[in-house]
Short mmCIF file of C-alpha atoms in Angstrom, two decimals:
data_model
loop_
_atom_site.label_atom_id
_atom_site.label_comp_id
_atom_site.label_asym_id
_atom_site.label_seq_id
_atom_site.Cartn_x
_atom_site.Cartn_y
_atom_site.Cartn_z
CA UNK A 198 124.20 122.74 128.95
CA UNK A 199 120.34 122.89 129.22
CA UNK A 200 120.46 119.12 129.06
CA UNK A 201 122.81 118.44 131.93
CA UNK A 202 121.10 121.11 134.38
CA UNK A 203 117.74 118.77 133.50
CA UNK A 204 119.67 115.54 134.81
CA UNK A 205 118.94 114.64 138.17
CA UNK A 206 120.94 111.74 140.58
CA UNK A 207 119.59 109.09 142.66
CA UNK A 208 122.70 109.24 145.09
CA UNK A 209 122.75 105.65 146.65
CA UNK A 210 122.80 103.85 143.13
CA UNK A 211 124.61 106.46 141.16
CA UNK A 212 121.07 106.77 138.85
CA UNK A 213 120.93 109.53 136.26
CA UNK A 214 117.41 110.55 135.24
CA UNK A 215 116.79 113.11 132.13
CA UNK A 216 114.59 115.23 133.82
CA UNK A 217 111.43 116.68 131.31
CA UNK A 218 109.00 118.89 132.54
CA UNK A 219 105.22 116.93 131.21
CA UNK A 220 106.50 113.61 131.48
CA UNK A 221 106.08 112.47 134.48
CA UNK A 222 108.39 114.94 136.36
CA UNK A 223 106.52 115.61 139.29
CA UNK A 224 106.57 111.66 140.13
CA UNK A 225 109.92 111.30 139.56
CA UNK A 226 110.94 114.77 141.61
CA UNK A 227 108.90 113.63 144.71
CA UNK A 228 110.84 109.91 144.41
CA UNK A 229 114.26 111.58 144.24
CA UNK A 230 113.17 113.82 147.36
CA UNK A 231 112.21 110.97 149.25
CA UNK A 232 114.97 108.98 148.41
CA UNK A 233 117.81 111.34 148.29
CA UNK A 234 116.06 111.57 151.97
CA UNK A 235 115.21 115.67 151.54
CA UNK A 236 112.07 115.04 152.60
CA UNK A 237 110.31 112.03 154.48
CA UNK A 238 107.05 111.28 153.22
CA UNK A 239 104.73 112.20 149.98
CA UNK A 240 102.77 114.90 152.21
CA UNK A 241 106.10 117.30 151.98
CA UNK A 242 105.64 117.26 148.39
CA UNK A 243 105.35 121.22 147.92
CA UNK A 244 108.97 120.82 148.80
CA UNK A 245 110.26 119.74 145.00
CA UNK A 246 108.81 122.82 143.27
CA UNK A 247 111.00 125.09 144.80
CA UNK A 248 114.04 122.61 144.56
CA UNK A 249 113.96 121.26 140.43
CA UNK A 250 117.87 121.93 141.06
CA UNK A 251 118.77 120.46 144.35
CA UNK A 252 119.62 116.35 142.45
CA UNK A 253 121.21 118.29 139.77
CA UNK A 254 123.89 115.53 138.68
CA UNK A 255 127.57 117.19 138.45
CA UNK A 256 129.99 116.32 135.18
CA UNK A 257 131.48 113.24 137.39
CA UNK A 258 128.13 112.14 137.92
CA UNK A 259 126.85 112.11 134.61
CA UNK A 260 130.22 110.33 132.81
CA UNK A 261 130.21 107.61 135.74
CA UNK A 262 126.35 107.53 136.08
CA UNK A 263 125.65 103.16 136.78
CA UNK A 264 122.16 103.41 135.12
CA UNK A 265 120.89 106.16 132.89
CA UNK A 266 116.71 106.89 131.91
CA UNK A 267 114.65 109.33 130.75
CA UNK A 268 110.56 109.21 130.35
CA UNK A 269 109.73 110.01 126.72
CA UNK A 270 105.53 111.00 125.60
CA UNK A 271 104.22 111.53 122.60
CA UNK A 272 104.74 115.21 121.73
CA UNK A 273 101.15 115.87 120.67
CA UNK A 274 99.92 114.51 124.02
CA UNK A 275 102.20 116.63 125.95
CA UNK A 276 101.79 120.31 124.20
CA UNK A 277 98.00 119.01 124.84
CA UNK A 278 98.89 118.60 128.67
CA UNK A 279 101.00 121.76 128.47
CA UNK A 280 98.08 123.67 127.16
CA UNK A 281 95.61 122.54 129.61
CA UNK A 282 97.99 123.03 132.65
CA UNK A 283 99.76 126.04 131.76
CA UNK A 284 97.87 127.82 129.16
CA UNK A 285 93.98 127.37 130.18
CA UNK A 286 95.58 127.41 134.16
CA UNK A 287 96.66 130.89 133.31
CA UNK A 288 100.25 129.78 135.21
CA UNK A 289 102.99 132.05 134.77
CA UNK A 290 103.92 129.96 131.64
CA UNK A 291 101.43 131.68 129.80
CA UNK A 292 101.81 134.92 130.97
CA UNK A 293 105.50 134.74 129.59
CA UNK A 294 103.82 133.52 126.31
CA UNK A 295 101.45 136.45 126.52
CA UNK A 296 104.15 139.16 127.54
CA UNK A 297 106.26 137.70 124.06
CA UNK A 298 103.77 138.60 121.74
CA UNK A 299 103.07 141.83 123.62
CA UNK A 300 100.14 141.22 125.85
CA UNK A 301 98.64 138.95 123.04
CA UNK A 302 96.85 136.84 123.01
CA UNK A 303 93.33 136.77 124.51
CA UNK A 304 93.83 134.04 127.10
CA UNK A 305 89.92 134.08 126.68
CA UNK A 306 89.53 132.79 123.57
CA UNK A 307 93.17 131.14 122.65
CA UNK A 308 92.12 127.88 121.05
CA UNK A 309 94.66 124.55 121.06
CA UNK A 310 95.49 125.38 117.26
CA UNK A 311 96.29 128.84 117.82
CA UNK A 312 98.66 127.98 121.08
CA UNK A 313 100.53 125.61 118.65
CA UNK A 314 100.90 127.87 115.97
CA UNK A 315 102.01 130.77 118.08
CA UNK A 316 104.95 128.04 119.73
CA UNK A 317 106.03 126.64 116.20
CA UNK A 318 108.48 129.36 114.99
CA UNK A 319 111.85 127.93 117.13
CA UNK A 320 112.86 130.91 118.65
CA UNK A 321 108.93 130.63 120.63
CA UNK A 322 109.24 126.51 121.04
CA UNK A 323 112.71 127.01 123.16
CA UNK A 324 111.20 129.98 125.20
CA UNK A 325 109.81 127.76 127.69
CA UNK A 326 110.43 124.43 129.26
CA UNK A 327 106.85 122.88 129.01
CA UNK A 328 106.92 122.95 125.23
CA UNK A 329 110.40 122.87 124.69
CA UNK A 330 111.19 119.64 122.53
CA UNK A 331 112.14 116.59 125.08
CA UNK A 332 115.15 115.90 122.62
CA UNK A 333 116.68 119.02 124.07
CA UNK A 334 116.77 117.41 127.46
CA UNK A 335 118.40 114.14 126.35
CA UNK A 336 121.78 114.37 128.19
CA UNK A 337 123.01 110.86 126.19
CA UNK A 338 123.14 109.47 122.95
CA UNK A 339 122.19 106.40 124.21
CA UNK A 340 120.27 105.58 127.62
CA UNK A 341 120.05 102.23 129.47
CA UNK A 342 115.95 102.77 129.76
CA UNK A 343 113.97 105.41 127.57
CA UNK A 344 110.31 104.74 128.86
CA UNK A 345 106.73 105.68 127.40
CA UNK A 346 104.82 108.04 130.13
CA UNK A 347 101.87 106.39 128.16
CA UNK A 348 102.95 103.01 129.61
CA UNK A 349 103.83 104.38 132.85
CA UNK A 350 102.73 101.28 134.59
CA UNK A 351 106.34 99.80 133.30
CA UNK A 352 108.44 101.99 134.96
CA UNK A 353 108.24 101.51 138.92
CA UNK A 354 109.05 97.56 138.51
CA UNK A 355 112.25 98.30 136.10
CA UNK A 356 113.27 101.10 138.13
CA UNK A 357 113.18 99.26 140.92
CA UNK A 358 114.90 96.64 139.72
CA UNK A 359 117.91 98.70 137.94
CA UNK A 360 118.22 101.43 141.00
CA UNK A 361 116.25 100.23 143.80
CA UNK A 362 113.93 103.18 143.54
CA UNK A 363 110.70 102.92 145.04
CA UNK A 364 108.50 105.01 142.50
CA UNK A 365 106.01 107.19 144.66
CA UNK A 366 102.99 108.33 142.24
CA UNK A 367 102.83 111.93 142.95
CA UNK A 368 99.25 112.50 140.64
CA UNK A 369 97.23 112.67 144.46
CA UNK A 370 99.71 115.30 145.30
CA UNK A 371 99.47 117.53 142.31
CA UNK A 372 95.49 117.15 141.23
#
């Protein structure tokens, strides 16, 4: 269930994306937006936080899907990305961390090691979406694409090419 409400559809090609929050998501929320034609340029982009569910793809839409992808990373690289984002950011990520472990820990002096310690027990690692392993958002056994965030630079041409999607790099948006 978690999987399918993380699957998003490109309308005009029938495109399924696997939707993981760290990898890419915000690029690939802002390109659906556009394209699904929600929005009409990259300077709307506040627009897609508020609306993760809007391209949510419906049973049809994932058995019939015409192309299927998901962007992978390496999970050490994106708990580090988590951490910096949400954790050092102070978001409301780790405030939901902090309110777990009853008002614990010091958001002063929480160091990367401690943050992944504090996530490992399961029960902690499924409590949020940031950190949740991207294997729990994998809709398919098998995908047409499974790309590398790491070798992002692969992605627009082949997504193009498969969907007609015009990739729109949202990093300028999101700082």
């Amino acid at each position: 269930k978690m999987a399918a409400e993380h699957a998003l559809v490109h309308y005009a090609s029938g495109t399924v994306y696997s939707f993981i929050p760290k990898n890419g998501c915000s690029t690939m929320r802002l390109t659906l937006a556009i394209e699904n034609a929600c929005i009409a340029s990259p300077d709307e982009f506040a627009w897609i936080h508020p609306n993760n569910a809007t391209f949510r793809a419906s049973l049809q839409e994932l058995v019939t899907a015409n192309y299927t992808f998901a962007i992978l990373r390496c999970p050490f690289r994106r708990l580090a990305s988590a951490f910096l984002d949400k954790i050092v950011g102070r978001r409301g990520d780790f405030w939901q961390l902090h309110r777990h472990f009853g008002d614990q820990p010091n958001p002063d002096f929480l160091t990367f090691r401690q943050f992944v310690d504090l996530i490992a027990p399961e029960q902690v690692l499924a409590l949020n979406i940031h950190w949740r392993p991207q294997t729990d958002f994998l809709v398919y056994q098998t995908y047409d694409d499974l790309f590398c965030i790491e070798r992002f630079n692969e992605v627009a041409p082949r997504l193009k090419e498969k969907s007609g999607l015009t990739l729109i790099d949202a990093r300028p948006y999101t700082k």
